[in-house]
Short mmCIF file of C-alpha atoms in Angstrom, two decimals:
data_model
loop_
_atom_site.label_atom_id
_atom_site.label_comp_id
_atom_site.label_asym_id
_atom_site.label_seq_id
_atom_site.Cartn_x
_atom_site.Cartn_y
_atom_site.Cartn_z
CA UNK A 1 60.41 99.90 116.93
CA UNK A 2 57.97 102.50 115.78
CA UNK A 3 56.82 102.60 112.28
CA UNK A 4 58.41 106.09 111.50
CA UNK A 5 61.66 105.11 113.06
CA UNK A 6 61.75 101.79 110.50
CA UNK A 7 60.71 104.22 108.22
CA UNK A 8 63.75 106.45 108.74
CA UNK A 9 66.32 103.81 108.58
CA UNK A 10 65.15 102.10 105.60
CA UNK A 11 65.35 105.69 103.93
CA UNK A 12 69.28 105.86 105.60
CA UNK A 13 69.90 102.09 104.34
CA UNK A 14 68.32 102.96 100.70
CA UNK A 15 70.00 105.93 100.08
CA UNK A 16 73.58 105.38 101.43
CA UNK A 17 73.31 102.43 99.25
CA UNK A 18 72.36 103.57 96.41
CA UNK A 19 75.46 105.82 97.09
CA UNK A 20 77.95 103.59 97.36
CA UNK A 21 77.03 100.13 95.51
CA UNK A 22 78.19 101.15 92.30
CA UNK A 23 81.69 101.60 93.62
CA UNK A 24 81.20 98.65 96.13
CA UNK A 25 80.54 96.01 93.28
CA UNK A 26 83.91 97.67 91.51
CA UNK A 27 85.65 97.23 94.44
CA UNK A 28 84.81 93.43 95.27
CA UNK A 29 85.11 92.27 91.38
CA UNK A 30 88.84 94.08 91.59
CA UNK A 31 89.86 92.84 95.11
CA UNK A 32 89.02 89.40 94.33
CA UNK A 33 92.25 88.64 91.78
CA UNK A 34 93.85 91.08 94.44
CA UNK A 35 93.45 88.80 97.12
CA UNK A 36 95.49 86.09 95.26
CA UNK A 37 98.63 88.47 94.11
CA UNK A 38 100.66 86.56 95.02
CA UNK A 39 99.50 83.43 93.59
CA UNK A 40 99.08 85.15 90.15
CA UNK A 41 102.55 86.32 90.07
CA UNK A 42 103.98 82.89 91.16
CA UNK A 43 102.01 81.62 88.57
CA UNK A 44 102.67 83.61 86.12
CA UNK A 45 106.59 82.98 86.45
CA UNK A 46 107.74 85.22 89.41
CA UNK A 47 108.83 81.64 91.04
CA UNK A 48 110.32 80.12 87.98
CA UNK A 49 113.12 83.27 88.27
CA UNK A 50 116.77 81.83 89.43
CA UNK A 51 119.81 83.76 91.03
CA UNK A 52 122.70 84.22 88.88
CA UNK A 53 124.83 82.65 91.17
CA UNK A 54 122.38 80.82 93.87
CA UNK A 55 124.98 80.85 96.68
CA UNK A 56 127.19 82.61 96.13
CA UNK A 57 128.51 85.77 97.19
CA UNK A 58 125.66 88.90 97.60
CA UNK A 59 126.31 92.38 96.92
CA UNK A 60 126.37 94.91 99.54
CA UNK A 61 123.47 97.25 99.78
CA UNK A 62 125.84 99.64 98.97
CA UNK A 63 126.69 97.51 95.53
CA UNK A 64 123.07 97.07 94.70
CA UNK A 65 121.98 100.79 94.77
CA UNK A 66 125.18 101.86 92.55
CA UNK A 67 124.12 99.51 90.28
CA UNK A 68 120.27 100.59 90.05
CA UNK A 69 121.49 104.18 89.87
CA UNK A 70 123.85 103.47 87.07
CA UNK A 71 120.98 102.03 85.03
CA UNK A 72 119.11 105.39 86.32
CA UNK A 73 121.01 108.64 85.38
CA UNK A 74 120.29 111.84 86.84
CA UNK A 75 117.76 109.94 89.93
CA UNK A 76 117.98 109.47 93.23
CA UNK A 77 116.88 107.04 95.31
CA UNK A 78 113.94 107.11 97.35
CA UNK A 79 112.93 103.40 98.87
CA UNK A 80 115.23 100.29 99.09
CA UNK A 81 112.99 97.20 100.10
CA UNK A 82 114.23 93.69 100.43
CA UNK A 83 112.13 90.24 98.92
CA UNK A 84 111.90 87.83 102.21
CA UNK A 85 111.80 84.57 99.28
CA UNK A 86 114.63 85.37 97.30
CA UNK A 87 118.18 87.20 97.24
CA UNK A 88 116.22 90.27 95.52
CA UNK A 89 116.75 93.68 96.49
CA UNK A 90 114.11 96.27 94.96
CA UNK A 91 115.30 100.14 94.49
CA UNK A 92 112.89 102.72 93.65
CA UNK A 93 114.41 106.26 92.17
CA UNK A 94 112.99 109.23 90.73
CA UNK A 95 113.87 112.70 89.46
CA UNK A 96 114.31 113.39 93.03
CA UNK A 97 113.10 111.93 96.46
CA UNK A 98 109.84 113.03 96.67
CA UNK A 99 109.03 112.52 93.36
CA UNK A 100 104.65 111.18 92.72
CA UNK A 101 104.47 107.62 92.93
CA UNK A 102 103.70 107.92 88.87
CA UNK A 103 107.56 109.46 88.28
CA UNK A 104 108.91 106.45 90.28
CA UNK A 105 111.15 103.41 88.84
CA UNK A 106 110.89 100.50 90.53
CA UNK A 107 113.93 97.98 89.78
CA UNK A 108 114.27 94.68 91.70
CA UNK A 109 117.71 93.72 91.15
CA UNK A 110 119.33 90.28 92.02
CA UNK A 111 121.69 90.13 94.66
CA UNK A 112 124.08 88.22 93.31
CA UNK A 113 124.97 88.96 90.04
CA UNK A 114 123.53 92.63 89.83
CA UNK A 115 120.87 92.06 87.01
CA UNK A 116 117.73 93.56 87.20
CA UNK A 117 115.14 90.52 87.96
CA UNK A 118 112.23 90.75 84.92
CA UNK A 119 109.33 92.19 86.15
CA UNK A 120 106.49 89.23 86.26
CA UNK A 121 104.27 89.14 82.56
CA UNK A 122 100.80 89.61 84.75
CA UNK A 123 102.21 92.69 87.04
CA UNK A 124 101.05 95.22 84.33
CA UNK A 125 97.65 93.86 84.54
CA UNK A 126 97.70 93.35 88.25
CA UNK A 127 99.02 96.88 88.72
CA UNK A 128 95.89 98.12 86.86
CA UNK A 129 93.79 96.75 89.15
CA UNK A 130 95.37 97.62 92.19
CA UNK A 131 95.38 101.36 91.24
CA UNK A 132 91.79 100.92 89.97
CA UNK A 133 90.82 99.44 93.54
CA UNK A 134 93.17 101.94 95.00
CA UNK A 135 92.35 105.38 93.87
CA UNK A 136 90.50 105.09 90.29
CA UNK A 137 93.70 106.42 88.52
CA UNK A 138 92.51 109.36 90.78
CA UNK A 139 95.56 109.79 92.98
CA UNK A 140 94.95 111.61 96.78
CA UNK A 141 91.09 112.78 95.67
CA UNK A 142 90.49 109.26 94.39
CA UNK A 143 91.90 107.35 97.27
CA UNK A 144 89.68 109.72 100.02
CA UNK A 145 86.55 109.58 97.63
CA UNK A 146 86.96 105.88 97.28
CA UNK A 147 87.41 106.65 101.69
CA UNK A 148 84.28 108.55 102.09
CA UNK A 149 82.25 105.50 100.25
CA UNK A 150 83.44 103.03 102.50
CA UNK A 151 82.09 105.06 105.26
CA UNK A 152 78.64 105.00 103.24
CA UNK A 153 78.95 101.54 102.97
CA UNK A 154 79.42 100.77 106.99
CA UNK A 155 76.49 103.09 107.58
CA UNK A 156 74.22 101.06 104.83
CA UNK A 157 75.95 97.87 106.51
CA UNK A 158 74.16 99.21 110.15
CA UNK A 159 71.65 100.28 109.11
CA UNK A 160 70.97 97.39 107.31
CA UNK A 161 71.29 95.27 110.45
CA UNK A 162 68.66 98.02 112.02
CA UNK A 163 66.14 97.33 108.71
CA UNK A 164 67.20 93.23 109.24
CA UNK A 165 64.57 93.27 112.78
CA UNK A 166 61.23 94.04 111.20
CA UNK A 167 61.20 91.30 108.90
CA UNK A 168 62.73 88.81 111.10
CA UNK A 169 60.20 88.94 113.77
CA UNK A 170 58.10 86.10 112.70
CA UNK A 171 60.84 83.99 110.68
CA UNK A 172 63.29 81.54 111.66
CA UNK A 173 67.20 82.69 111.16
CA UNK A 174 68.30 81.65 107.50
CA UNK A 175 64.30 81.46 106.05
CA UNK A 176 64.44 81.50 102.45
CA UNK A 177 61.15 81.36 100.93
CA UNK A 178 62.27 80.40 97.94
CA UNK A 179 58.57 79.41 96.77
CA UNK A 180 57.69 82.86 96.82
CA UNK A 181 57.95 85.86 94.45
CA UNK A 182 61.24 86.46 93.39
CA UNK A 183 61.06 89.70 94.95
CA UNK A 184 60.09 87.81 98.56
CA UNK A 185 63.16 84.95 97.63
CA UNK A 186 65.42 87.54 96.96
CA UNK A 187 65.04 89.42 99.95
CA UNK A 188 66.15 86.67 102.03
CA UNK A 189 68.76 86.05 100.28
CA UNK A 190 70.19 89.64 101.14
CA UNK A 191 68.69 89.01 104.47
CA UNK A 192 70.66 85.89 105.28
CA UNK A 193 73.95 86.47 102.61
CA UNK A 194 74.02 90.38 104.45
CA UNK A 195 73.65 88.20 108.21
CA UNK A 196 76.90 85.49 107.93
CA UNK A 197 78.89 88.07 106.49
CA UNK A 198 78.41 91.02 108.50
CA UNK A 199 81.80 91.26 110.76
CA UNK A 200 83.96 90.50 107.84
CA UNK A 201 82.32 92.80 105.95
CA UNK A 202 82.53 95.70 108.61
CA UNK A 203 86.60 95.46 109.41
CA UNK A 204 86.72 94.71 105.80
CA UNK A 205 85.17 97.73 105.06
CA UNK A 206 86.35 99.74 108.22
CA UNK A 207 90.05 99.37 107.70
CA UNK A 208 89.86 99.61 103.48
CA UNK A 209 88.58 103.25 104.59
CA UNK A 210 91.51 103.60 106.86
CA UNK A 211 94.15 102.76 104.32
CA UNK A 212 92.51 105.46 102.11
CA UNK A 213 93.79 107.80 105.03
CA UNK A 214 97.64 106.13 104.17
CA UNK A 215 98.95 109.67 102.93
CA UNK A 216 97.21 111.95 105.40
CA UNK A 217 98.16 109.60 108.34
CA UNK A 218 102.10 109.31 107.19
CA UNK A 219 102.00 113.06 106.73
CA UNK A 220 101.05 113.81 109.78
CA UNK A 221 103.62 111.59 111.39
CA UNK A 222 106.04 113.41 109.38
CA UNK A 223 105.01 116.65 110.88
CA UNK A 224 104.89 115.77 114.37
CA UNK A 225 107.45 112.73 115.44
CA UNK A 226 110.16 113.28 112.28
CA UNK A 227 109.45 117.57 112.79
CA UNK A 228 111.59 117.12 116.11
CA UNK A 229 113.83 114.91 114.74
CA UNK A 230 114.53 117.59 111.67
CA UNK A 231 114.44 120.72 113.39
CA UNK A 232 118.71 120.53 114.57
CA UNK A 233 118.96 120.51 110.62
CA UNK A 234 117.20 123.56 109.96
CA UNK A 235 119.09 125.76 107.34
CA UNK A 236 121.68 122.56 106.31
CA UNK A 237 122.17 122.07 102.71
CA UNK A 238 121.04 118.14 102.18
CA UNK A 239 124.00 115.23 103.11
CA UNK A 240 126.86 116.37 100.63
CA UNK A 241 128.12 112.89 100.88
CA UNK A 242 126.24 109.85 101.69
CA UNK A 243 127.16 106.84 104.38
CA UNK A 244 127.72 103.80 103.78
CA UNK A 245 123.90 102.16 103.57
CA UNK A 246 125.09 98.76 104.86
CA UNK A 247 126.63 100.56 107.97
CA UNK A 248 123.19 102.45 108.40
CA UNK A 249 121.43 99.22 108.42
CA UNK A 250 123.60 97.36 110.49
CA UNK A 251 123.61 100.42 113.23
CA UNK A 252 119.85 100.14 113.48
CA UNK A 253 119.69 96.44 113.61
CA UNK A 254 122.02 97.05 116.41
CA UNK A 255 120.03 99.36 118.03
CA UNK A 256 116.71 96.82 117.60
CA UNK A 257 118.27 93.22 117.89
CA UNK A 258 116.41 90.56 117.05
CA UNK A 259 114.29 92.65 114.00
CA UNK A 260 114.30 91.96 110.37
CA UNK A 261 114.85 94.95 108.22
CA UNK A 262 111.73 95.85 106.07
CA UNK A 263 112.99 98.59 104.27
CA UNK A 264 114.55 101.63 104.32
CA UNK A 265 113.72 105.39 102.82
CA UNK A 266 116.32 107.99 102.09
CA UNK A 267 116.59 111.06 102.67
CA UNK A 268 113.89 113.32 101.53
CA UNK A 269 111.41 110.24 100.76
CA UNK A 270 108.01 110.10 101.95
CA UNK A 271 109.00 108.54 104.77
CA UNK A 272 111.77 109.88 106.48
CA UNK A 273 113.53 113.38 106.66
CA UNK A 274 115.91 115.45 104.39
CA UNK A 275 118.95 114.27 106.45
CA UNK A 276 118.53 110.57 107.53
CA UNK A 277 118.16 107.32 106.42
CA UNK A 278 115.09 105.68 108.09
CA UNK A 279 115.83 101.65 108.56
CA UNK A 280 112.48 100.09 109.28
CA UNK A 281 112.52 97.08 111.23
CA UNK A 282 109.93 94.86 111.64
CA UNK A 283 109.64 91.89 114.09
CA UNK A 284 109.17 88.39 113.46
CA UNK A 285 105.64 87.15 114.97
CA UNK A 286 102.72 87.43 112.74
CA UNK A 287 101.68 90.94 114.85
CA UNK A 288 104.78 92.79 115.10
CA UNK A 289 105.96 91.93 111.56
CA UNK A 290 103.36 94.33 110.68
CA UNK A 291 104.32 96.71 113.53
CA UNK A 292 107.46 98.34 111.76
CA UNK A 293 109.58 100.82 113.61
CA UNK A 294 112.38 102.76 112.51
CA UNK A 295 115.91 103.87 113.34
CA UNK A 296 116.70 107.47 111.66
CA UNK A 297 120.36 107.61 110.94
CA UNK A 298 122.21 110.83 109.98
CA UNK A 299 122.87 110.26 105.75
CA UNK A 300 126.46 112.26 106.36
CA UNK A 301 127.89 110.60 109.25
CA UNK A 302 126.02 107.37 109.41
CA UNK A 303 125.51 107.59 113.20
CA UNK A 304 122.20 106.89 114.62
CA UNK A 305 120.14 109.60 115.54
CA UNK A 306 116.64 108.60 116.89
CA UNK A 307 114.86 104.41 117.26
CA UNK A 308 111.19 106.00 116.82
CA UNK A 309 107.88 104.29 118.25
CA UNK A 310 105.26 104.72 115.60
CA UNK A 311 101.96 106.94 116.76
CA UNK A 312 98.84 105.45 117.42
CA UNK A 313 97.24 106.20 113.84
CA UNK A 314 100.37 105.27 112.29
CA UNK A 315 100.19 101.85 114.43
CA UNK A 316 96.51 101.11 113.47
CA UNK A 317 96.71 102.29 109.79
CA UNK A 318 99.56 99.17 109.58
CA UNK A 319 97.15 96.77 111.25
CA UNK A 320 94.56 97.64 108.91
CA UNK A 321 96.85 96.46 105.66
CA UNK A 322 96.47 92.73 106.42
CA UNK A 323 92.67 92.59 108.04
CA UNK A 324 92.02 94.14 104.63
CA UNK A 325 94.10 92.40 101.92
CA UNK A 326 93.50 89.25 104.09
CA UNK A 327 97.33 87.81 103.43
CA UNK A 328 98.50 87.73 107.07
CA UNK A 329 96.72 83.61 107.07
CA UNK A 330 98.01 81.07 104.33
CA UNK A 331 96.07 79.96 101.82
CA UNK A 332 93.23 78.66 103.62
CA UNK A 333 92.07 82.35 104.40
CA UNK A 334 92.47 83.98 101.26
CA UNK A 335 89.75 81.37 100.04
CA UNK A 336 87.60 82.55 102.59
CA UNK A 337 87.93 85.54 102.52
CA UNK A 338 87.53 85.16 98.43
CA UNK A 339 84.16 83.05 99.27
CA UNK A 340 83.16 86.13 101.74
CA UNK A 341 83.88 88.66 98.58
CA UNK A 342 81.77 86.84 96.66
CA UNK A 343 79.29 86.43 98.87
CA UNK A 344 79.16 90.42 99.34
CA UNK A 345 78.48 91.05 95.38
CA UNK A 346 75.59 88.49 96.10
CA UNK A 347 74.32 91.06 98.56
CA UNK A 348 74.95 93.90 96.71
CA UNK A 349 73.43 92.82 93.53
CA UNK A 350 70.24 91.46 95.57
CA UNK A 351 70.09 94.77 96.80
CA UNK A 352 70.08 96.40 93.70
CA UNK A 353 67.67 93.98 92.20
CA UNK A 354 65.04 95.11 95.37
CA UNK A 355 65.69 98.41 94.83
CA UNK A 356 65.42 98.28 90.91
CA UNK A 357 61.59 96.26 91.80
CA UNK A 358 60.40 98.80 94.52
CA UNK A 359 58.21 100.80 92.39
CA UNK A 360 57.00 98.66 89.98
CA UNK A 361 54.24 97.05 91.95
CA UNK A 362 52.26 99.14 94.12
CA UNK A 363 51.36 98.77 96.95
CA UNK A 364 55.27 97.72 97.91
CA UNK A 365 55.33 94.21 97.76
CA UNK A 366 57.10 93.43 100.75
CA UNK A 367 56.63 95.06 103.71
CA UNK A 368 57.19 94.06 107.67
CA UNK A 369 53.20 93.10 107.86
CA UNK A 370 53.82 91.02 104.52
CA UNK A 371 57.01 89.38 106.17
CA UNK A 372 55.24 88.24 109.07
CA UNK A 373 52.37 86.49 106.88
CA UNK B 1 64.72 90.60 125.03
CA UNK B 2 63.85 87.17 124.11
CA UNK B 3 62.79 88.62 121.31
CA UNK B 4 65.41 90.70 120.74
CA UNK B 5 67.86 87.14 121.25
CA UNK B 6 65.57 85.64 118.22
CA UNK B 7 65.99 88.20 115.77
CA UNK B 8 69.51 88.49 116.63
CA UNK B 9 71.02 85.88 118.27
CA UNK B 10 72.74 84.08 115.33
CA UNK B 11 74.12 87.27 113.48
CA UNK B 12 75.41 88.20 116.93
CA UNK B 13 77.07 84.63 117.54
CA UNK B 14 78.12 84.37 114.05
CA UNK B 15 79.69 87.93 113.66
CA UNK B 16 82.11 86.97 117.37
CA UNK B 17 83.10 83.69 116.07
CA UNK B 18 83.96 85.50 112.52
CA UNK B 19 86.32 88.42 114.91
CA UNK B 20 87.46 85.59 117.05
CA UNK B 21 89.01 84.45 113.36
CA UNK B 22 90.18 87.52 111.88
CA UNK B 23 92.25 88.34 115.43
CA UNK B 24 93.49 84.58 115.89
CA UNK B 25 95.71 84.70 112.45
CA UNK B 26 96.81 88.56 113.39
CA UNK B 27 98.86 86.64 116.66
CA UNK B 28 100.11 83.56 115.61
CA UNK B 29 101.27 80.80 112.95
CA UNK B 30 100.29 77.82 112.70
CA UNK B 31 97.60 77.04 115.36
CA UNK B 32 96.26 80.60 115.45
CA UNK B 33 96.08 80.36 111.38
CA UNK B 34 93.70 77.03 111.99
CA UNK B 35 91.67 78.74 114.60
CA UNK B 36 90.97 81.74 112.26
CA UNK B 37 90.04 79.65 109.56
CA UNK B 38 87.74 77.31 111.56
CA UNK B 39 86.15 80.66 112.72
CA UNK B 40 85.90 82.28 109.43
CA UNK B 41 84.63 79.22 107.78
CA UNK B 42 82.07 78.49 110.79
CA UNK B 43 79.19 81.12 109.43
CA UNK B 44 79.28 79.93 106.15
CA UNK B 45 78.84 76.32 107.28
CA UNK B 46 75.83 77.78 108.89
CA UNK B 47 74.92 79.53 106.25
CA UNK B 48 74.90 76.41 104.18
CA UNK B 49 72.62 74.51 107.40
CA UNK B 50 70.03 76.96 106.73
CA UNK B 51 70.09 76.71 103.26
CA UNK B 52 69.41 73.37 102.85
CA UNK B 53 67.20 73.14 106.14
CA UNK B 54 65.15 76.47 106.19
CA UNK B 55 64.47 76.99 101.92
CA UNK B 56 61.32 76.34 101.40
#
């Protein structure tokens, strides 16, 4: 590679990185307790919680959302999603169905007795977090600007790898010359933590920026695939009277046998249109459990209008959920991919720590020729 | 291109075996979850080969 062209990709990896890292380093310290959700909630009591009556008989879907409506006057709901651990049933309701995520309730409610389940002592803290690694209490614009660093971040990631062949020429994979300056020990460091990491770090990275495209993407499956669906409907007041919810579900799992319902969003919701119920299904192999699909069924007469194939974008944004969070292995993987996290601040602070040093000894203390000595 | 294999050969071989893992637990329980991990675990066994080997 010619000088210049080195020249122009270490200015591309400097200055996308000086972009992003501040927002990077937030982003690994907060997904690291993210990774282990789960574990923190189970921890924290969500597995100590009992049924009622463990066995006994479960409310109808039906039941459960005239009881979390009761507790809710004047709302509607919007989702109804379903625990796969425990007889729970979770409602969310609002002032009405399309209300911001910040205007909705969110009631888990047990199945057997009625009684809302008690929310877990850690979620408050744990749903700080999430919205901080999420959007920065930002909403939409937070979410996409938290989006457009990711993509800064891939681009310092290659050209990093571009800036990696220079100073590798003469050294062994791995070198550390620890002996050396610190500045010289720390840049192998970054050299080596920035190599091992580098595909988990890309899809990690690739497919967080994807999920920041959640809203866009479901929108614009809403406007094309669920537009057809809605257009018979045009000028009808919404469903005077609603059907049964349990016959809804049933009629899609009908319609898709074999598939677990995931959850289901009423009319008017984010996710489905002003007249239907949408039952997503999910299958029951580690791929297609992320690969929901749902049935829309008419919220007046309960029959089943449409099963729906998700688009392509709608498809990859749902694959992107687990290669990100990193939940879709056991146990074993959400260590490594905790070790990985870790492993990425490393880089990230290394790389701040080179950055910070650059000017303060002329001339710049490590350069290609220097790396080969 | 042999040089091209020194500078980059292990990042290359390391960053297959780490997709090879983060596909493997995307298909299937059980043994597709230990292939993943043995993948995703395989570059920082590496990295902890050079570490002690090539620090100096």
């Amino acid at each position: 590679m010619r000088p210049a062209t080195v020249r122009i990709w270490s200015l591309v990896h400097k200055w996308t990185s000086l972009i992003c890292t501040v927002f990077l380093l937030m982003l690994c310290v907060t997904g690291l307790p993210l990774i282990f959700h789960h574990e923190i909630d189970d921890l924290t009591g969500h597995d100590r919680w009992r049924p009622a009556n463990p066995g006994g008989p479960m409310l109808t879907y039906d039941q459960v959302l005239e009881t979390a409506l009761k507790r809710r006057p004047g709302e509607v709901p919007i989702f109804m999603s379903f625990d796969d651990d425990r007889p729970v049933v979770n409602v969310t309701s609002g002032p009405t169905a399309d209300a911001p995520g910040s205007r909705m309730t969110f009631a888990p409610i047990d199945r057997t007795s009625g009684d809302p389940v008690p929310p877990t002592p850690a979620g408050g803290v744990m749903d700080f977090i999430l919205q901080l690694h999420t959007d920065l209490f930002l909403g939409l614009a937070g979410m996409l600007f938290l989006g457009a660093m990711g993509l800064l971040f891939a681009a310092s990631v290659i050209s990093g790898i571009v800036v990696y062949a220079p100073f590798m020429r003469r050294l062994p994979f791995g070198t550390v010359r620890a002996s050396r300056s610190a500045r010289v020990k720390w840049l192998d460091y970054h050299n080596v933590l920035g190599a091992v990491t580098l595909a988990w770090v890309l899809v990690v990275g690739v497919t967080g920026v994807v999920n920041t495209l959640a809203g866009p993407i479901t929108d614009s499956w809403k406007a094309g695939a669920l537009a057809s669906l809605s257009a018979p409907y045009q000028g009808k007041p919404p469903p005077a009277r609603m059907a049964s919810l349990d016959a809804a579900v049933r009629t899609a799992q009908a319609a898709m046998p074999g598939m677990e319902v995931q959850f289901v969003a009423f009319p008017g919701s984010g996710y489905s249109t002003g007249h239907h119920y949408a039952v997503f299904l999910h299958g029951t192999t580690p791929l297609t459990r992320h690969l929901a699909r749902p049935a829309l069924i008419d919220a007046e007469t309960g029959d089943l209008t449409a099963v729906q194939d998700m688009p392509l974008l709608s498809k990859v944004l749902s694959l992107s959920q687990p290669l990100h969070f990193g939940d879709y292995g056991g146990l074993p993987l959400k260590i490594l991919w905790a070790v990985l996290d870790l492993i990425t601040l490393v880089v990230l602070g290394s790389g701040v720590y080179l950055w910070l040093g650059a000017g303060r000894r002329k001339p710049v203390a490590v350069t290609p020729d220097e790396a080969r000595a | 291109m042999s040089g091209f294999l020194k500078i980059f050969g292990w990042p290359i071989l390391l960053a297959l075996v780490s997709l090879i893992g983060l596909v493997a637990a995307l298909i299937g329980d059980g043994a597709w979850d230990g292939l993943s991990w043995l993948c995703l675990a395989a570059p920082l066994a590496v990295l902890v080969w050079v570490l002690l080997t090539r620090r100096g």
